[in-house]
Short mmCIF file of C-alpha atoms in Angstrom, two decimals:
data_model
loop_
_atom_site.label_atom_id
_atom_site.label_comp_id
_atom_site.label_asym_id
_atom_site.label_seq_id
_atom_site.Cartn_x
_atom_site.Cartn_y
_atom_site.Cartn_z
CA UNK C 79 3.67 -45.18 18.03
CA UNK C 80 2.97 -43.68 14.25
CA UNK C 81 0.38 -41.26 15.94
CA UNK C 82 3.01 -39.91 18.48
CA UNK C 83 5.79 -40.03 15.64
CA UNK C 84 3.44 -37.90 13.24
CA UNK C 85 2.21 -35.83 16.37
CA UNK C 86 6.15 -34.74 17.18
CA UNK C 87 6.82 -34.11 13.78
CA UNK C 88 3.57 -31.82 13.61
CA UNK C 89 4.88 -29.57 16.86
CA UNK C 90 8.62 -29.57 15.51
CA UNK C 91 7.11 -28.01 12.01
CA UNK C 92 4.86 -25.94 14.17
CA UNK C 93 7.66 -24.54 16.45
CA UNK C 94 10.11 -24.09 13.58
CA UNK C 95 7.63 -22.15 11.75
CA UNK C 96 6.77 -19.66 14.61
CA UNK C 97 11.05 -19.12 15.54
CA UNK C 98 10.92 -18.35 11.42
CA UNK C 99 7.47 -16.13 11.96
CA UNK C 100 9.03 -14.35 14.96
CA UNK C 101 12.73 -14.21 13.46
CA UNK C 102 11.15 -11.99 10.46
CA UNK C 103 9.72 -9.74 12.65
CA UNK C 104 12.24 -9.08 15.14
CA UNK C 105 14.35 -8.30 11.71
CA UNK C 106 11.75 -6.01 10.29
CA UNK C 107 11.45 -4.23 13.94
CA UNK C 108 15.27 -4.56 14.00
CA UNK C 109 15.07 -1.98 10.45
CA UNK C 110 12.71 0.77 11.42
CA UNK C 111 13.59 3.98 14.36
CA UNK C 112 13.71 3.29 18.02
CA UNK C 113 10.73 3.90 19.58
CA UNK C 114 11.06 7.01 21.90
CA UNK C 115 10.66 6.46 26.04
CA UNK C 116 6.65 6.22 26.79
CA UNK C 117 5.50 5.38 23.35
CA UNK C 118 5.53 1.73 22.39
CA UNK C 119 4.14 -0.24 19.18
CA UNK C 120 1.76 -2.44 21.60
CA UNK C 121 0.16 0.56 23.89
CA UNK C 122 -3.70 0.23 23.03
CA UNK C 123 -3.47 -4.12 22.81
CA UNK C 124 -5.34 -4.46 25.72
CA UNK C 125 -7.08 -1.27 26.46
CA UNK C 126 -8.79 -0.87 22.98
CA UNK C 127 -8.18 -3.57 20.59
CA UNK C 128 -10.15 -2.33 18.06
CA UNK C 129 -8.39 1.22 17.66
CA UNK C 130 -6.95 0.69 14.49
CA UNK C 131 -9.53 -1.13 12.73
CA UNK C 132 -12.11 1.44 13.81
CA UNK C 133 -10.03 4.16 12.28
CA UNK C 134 -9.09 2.28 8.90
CA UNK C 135 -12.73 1.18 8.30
CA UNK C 136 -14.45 4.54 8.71
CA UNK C 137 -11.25 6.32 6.60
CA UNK C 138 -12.34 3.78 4.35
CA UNK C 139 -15.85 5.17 3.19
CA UNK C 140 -14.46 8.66 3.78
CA UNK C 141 -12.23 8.37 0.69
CA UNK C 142 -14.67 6.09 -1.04
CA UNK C 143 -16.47 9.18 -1.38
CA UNK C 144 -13.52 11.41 -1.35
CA UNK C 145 -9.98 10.41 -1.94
CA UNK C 146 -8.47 14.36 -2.06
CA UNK C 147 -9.09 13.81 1.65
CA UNK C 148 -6.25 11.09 2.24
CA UNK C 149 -3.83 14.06 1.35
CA UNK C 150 -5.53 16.24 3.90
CA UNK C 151 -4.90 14.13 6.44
CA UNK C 152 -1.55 13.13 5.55
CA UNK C 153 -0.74 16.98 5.46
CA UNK C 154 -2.21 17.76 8.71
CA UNK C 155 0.17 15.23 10.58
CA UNK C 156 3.11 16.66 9.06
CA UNK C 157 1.91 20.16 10.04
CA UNK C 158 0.85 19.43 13.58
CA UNK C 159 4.50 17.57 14.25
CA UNK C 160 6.93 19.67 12.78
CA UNK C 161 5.83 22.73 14.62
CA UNK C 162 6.01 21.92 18.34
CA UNK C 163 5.76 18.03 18.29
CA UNK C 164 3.44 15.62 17.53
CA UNK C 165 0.81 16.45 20.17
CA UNK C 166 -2.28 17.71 18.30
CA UNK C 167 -1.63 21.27 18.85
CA UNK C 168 -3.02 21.84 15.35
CA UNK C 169 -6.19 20.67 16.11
CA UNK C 170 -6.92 23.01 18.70
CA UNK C 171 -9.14 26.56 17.99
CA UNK C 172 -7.91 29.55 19.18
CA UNK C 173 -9.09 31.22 22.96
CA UNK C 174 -9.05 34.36 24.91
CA UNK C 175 -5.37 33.01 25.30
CA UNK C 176 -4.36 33.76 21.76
CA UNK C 177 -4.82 32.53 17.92
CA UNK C 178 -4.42 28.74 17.34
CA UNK C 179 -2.08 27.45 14.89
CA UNK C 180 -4.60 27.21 12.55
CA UNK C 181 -4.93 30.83 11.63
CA UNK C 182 -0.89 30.93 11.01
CA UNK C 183 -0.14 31.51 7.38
CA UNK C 184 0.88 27.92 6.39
CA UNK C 185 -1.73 26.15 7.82
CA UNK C 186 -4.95 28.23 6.26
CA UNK C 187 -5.11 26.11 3.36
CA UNK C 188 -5.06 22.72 5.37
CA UNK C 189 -8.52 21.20 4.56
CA UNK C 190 -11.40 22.07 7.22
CA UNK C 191 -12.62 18.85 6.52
CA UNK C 192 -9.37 17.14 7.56
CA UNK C 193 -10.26 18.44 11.65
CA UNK C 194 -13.76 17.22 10.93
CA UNK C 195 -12.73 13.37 10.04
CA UNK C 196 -10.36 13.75 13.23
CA UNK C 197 -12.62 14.50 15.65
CA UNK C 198 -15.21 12.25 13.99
CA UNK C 199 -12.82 9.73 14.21
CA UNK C 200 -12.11 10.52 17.66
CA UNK C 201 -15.86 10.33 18.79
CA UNK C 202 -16.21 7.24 17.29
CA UNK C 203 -13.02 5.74 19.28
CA UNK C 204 -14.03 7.22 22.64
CA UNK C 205 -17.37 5.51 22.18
CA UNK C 206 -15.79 2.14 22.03
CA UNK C 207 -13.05 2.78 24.72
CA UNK C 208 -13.47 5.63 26.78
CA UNK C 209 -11.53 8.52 26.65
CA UNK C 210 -7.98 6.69 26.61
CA UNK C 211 -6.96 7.52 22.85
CA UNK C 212 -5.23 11.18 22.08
CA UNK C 213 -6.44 13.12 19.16
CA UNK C 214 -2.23 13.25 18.25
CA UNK C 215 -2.41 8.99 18.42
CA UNK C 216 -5.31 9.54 16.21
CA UNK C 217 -4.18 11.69 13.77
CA UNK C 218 -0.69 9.49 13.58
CA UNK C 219 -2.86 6.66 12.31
CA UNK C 220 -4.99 8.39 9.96
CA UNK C 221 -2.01 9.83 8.13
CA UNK C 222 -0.88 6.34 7.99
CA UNK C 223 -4.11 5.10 6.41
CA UNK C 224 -4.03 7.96 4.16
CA UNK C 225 -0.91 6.68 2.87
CA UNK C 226 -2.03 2.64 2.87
CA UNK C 227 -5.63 3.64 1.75
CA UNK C 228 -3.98 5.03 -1.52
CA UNK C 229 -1.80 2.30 -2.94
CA UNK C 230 1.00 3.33 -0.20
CA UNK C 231 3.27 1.11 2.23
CA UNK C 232 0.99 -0.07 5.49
CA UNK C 233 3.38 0.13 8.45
CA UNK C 234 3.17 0.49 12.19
CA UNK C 235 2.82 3.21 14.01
CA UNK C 236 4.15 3.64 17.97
CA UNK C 237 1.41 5.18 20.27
CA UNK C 238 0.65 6.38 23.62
CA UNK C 239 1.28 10.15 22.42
CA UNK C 240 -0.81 12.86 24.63
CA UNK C 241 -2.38 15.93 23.50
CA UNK C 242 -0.72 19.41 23.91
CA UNK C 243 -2.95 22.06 25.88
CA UNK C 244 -0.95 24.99 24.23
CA UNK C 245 -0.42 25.76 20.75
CA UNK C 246 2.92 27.42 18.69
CA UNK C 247 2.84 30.98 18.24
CA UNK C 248 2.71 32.11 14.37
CA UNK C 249 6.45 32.86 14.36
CA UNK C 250 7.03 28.91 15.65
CA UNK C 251 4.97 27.77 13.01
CA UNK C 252 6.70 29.71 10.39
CA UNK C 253 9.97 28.80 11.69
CA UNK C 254 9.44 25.21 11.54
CA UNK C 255 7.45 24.44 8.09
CA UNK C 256 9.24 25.03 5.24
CA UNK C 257 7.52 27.05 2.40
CA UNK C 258 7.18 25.61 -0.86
CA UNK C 259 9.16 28.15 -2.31
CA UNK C 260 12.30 27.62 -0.38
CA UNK C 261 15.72 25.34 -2.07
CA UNK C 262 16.97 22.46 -0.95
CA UNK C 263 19.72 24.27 1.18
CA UNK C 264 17.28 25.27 3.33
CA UNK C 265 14.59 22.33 3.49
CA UNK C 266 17.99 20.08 4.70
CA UNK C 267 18.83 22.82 7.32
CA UNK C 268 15.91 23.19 8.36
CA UNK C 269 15.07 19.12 8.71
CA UNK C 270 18.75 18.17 9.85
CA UNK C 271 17.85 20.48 13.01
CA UNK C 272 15.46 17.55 13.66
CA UNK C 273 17.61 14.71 13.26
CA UNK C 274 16.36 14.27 9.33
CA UNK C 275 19.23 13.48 7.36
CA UNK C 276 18.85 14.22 3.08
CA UNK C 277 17.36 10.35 2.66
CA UNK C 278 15.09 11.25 4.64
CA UNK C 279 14.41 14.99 3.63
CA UNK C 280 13.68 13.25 0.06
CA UNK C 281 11.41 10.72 1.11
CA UNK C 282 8.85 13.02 3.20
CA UNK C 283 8.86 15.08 0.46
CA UNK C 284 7.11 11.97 -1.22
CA UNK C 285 4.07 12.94 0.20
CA UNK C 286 3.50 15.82 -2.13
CA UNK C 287 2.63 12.11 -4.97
CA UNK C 288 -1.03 12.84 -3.47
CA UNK C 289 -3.03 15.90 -2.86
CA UNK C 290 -3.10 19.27 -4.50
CA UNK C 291 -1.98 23.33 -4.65
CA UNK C 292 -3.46 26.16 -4.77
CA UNK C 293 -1.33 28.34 -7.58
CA UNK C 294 0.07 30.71 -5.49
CA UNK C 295 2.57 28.18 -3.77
CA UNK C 296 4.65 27.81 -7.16
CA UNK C 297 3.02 30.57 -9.67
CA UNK C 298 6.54 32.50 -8.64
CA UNK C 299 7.95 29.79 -11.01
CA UNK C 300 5.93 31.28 -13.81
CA UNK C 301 5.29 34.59 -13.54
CA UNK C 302 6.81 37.24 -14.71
CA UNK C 303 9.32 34.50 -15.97
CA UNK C 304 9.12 30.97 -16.31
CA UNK C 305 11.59 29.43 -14.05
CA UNK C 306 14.71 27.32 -16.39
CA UNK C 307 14.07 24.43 -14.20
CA UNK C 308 10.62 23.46 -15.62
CA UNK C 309 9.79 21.43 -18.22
CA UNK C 310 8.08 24.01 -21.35
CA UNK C 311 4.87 21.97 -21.88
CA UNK C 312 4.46 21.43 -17.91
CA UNK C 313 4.84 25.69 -17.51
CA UNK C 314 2.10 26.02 -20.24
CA UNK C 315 -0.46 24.16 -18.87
CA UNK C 316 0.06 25.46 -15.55
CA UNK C 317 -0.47 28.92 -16.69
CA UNK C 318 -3.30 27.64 -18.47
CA UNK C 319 -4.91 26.20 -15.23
CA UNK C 320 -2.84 29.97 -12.74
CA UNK C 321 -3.16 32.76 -15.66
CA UNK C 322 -2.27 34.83 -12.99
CA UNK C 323 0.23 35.06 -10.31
CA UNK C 324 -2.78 35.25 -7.82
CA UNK C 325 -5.07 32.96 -9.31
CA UNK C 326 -7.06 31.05 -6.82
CA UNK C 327 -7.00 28.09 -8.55
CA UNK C 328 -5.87 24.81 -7.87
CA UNK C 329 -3.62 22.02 -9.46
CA UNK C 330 -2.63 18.08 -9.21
CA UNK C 331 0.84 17.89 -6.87
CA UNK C 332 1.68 14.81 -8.99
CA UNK C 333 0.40 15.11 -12.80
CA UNK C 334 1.07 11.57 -13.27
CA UNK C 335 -0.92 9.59 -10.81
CA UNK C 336 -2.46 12.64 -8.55
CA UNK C 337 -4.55 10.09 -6.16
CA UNK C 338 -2.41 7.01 -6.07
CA UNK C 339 0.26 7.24 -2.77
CA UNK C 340 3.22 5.91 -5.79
CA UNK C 341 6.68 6.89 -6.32
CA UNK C 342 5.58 8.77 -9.86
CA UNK C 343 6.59 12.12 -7.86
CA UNK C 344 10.02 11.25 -8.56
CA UNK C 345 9.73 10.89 -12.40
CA UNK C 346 7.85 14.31 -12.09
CA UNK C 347 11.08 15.61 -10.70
CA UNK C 348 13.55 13.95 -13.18
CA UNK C 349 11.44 14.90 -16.30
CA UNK C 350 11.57 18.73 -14.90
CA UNK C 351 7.77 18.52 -13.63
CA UNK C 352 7.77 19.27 -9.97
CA UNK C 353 5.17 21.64 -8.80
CA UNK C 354 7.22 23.75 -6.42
CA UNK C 355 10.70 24.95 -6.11
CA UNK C 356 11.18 23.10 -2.80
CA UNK C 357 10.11 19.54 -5.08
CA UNK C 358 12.03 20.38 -8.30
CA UNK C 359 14.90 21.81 -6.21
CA UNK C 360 15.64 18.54 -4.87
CA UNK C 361 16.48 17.00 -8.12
CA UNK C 362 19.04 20.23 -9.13
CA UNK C 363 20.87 19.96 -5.92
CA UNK C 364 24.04 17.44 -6.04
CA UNK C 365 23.20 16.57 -2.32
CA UNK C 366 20.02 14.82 -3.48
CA UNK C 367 19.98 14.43 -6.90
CA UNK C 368 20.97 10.52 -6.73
CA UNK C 369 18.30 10.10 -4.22
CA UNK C 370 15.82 11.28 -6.17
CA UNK C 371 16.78 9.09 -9.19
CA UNK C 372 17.15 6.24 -7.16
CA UNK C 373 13.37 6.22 -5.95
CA UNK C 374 12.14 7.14 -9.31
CA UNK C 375 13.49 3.92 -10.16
CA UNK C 376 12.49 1.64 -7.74
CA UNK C 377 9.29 2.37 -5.58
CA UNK C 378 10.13 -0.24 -2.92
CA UNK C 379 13.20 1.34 -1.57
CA UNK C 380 11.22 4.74 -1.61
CA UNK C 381 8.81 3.34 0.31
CA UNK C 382 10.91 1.77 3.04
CA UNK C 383 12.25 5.19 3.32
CA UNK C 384 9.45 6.77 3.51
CA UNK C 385 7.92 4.23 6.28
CA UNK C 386 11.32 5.00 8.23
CA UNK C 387 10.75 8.92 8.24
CA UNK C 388 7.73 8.85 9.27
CA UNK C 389 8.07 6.54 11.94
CA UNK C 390 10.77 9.20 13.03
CA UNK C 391 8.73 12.33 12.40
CA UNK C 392 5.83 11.38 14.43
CA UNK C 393 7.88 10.62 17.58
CA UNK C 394 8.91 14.51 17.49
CA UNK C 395 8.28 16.14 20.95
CA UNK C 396 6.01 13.70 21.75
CA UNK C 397 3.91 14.54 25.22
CA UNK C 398 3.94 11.01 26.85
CA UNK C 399 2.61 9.66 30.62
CA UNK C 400 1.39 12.11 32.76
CA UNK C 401 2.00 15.03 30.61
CA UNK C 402 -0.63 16.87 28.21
CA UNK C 403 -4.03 15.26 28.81
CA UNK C 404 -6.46 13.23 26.51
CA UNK C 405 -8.95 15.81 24.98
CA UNK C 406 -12.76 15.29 25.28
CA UNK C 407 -12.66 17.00 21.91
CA UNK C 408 -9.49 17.67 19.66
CA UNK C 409 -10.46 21.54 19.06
CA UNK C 410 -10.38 22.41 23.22
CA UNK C 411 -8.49 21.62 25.85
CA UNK C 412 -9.97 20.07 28.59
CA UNK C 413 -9.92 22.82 30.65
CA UNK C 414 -11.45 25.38 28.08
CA UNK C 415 -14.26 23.09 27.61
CA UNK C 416 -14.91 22.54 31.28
CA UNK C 417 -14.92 26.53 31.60
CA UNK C 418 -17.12 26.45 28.88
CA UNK C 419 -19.87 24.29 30.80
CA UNK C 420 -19.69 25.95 34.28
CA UNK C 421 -20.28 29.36 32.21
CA UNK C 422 -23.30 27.95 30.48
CA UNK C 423 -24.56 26.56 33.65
CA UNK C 424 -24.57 29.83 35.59
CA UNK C 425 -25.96 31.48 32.43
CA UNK C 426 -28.78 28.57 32.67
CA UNK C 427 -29.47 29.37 36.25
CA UNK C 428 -29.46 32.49 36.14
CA UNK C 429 -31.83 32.67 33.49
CA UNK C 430 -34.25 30.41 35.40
CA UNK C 431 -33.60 32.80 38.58
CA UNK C 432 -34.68 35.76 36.32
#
């Protein structure tokens, strides 16, 4: 009778705890975006368990040796999404079809190694599940380990994205990223066009706590005058690192804690340190001023935000079912590396024949 007592009690303790277990869940899934039609938080469970661990282990040693390359990655996601969607366009080399996106003017100083981990990453997922995993799914999580893998929130990310097989003209990509020399008037325009509102706008911007510039993105701040905006000291010792308005040069984004994914970008801003005008900018403007203050005061609420924009920015234009295809290899479409192979068949052949 004491067994069956202790036993009942046991199951009720076990059942409460699991409604409480599940309860916090369906509340923290209750706080972050919908997930768009054809994506879904669950989508590789069953058909390759070990997807995320695969990619967070190798990423891992990769900034074990090199943590500059978190930013890279993180950069790269934000790149390939806010040009034509979140569908690995990015990734893809250009053909007898046109330049790729790569060769546009904002995305030549994206990292080479950044499409390197990718596709490494990508080779080492197909191995373990067959080619079921897009290179946009992968590059969604490694941006999100370059975040965690810093210091950063860890959150979930929605997949079952496809991969584009065309990529954005030069004009398209200029239209959609916003240079680092553009005010806050036009970084809100520009993002409220994609359902970003200023909290959001602010947070993203986040990103910019890890990684690094080459001069030429801000030097207009310096050069021929300094810009009123900047802190003195800061505008020295940049022009001690750019002496020139074309320097090739590069500099920390965040002087405070350059490789830690923190909310230090913010005090940048308030103390008048923020690299570009599109960063400092955001602390000037009324719109955003508060928001700025209120993460550099408290890193948690930054980082929900943050968690909740990205979650939004990489369901953009998201390719989803039947549409786009699974690349064999995130730098060709499936069909450019197929013509690839018949060509250097018949080329093989006919070399025997002769």
């Amino acid at each position: 009778m004491a067994s069956t007592t202790v036993s009942s009690t046991f199951e009720l303790l076990f059942i409460s705890s699991l409604l409480l277990f599940s309860q916090f869940f369906v509340s923290e899934a209750q706080g972050l975006p919908p997930v768009v039609k054809g994506l879904s938080w669950t989508f590789f469970q069953s058909s390759c368990p070990k997807l995320e661990s695969i990619v967070r282990k190798r990423l891992e040693r990769v900034f074990k040796d090199d943590v500059g390359q978190a930013a890279g990655l993180l950069r790269l996601h934000f790149h390939d999404c806010f040009v034509q969607g979140c569908d690995g366009s990015v990734l893809l080399d250009g053909s007898a079809g046109g330049p790729s996106e790569k060769t546009a003017i904002p995305n030549l100083t994206l990292r080479k190694e950044s499409f390197k981990i990718i596709d490494d990453l990508r080779e080492r997922v197909h191995k373990e599940c067959g080619r079921i995993v897009s290179c946009s799914d992968i590059t969604a999580l490694a941006a999100r380990d370059a975040v965690f893998l810093t210091g950063g929130p860890n959150y979930v990310v929605p997949l079952g994205r496809r991969d584009g097989q065309n990529f954005a003209t030069e004009q398209a990509t200029l239209d959609n990223l916003v240079a680092p020399t553009a005010n806050t008037t036009t970084l809100l325009a520009r993002l409220a066009a994609k359902d970003f509102d200023p909290t959001d706008v602010v947070a993203l911007s986040g990103a910019h706590t890890i990684g690094i510039s080459h001069c030429t993105s801000f030097t207009e701040r310096l050069y021929p005058n300094q810009d009123s905006t900047m802190d003195k000291t800061f505008a020295n010792n940049l022009k001690t690192s750019c002496p020139t308005a074309n320097s090739n040069n590069t500099v920390n984004m965040d002087i405070l804690s350059p490789n830690v994914f923190d909310n230090k970008y913010y005090v940048d801003l308030i103390n008048r340190k923020g690299l570009f005008t599109s960063d400092q900018d955001l602390f000037t403007d009324r719109r955003t001023k508060n928001i700025v203050t209120s993460f550099g005061a408290n890193q948690t609420l930054f980082f929900n935000k943050f968690v909740n924009a990205m979650i939004k920015m990489g369901q953009l234009n998201v390719l989803t079912g039947g549409q786009g295809e699974i690349r064999a290899k995130c730098s060709v479409r499936n069909k450019d590396k197929l013509l690839a192979a018949v060509v250097e068949g018949l080329e093989k052949t006919l070399a025997a024949a002769l």
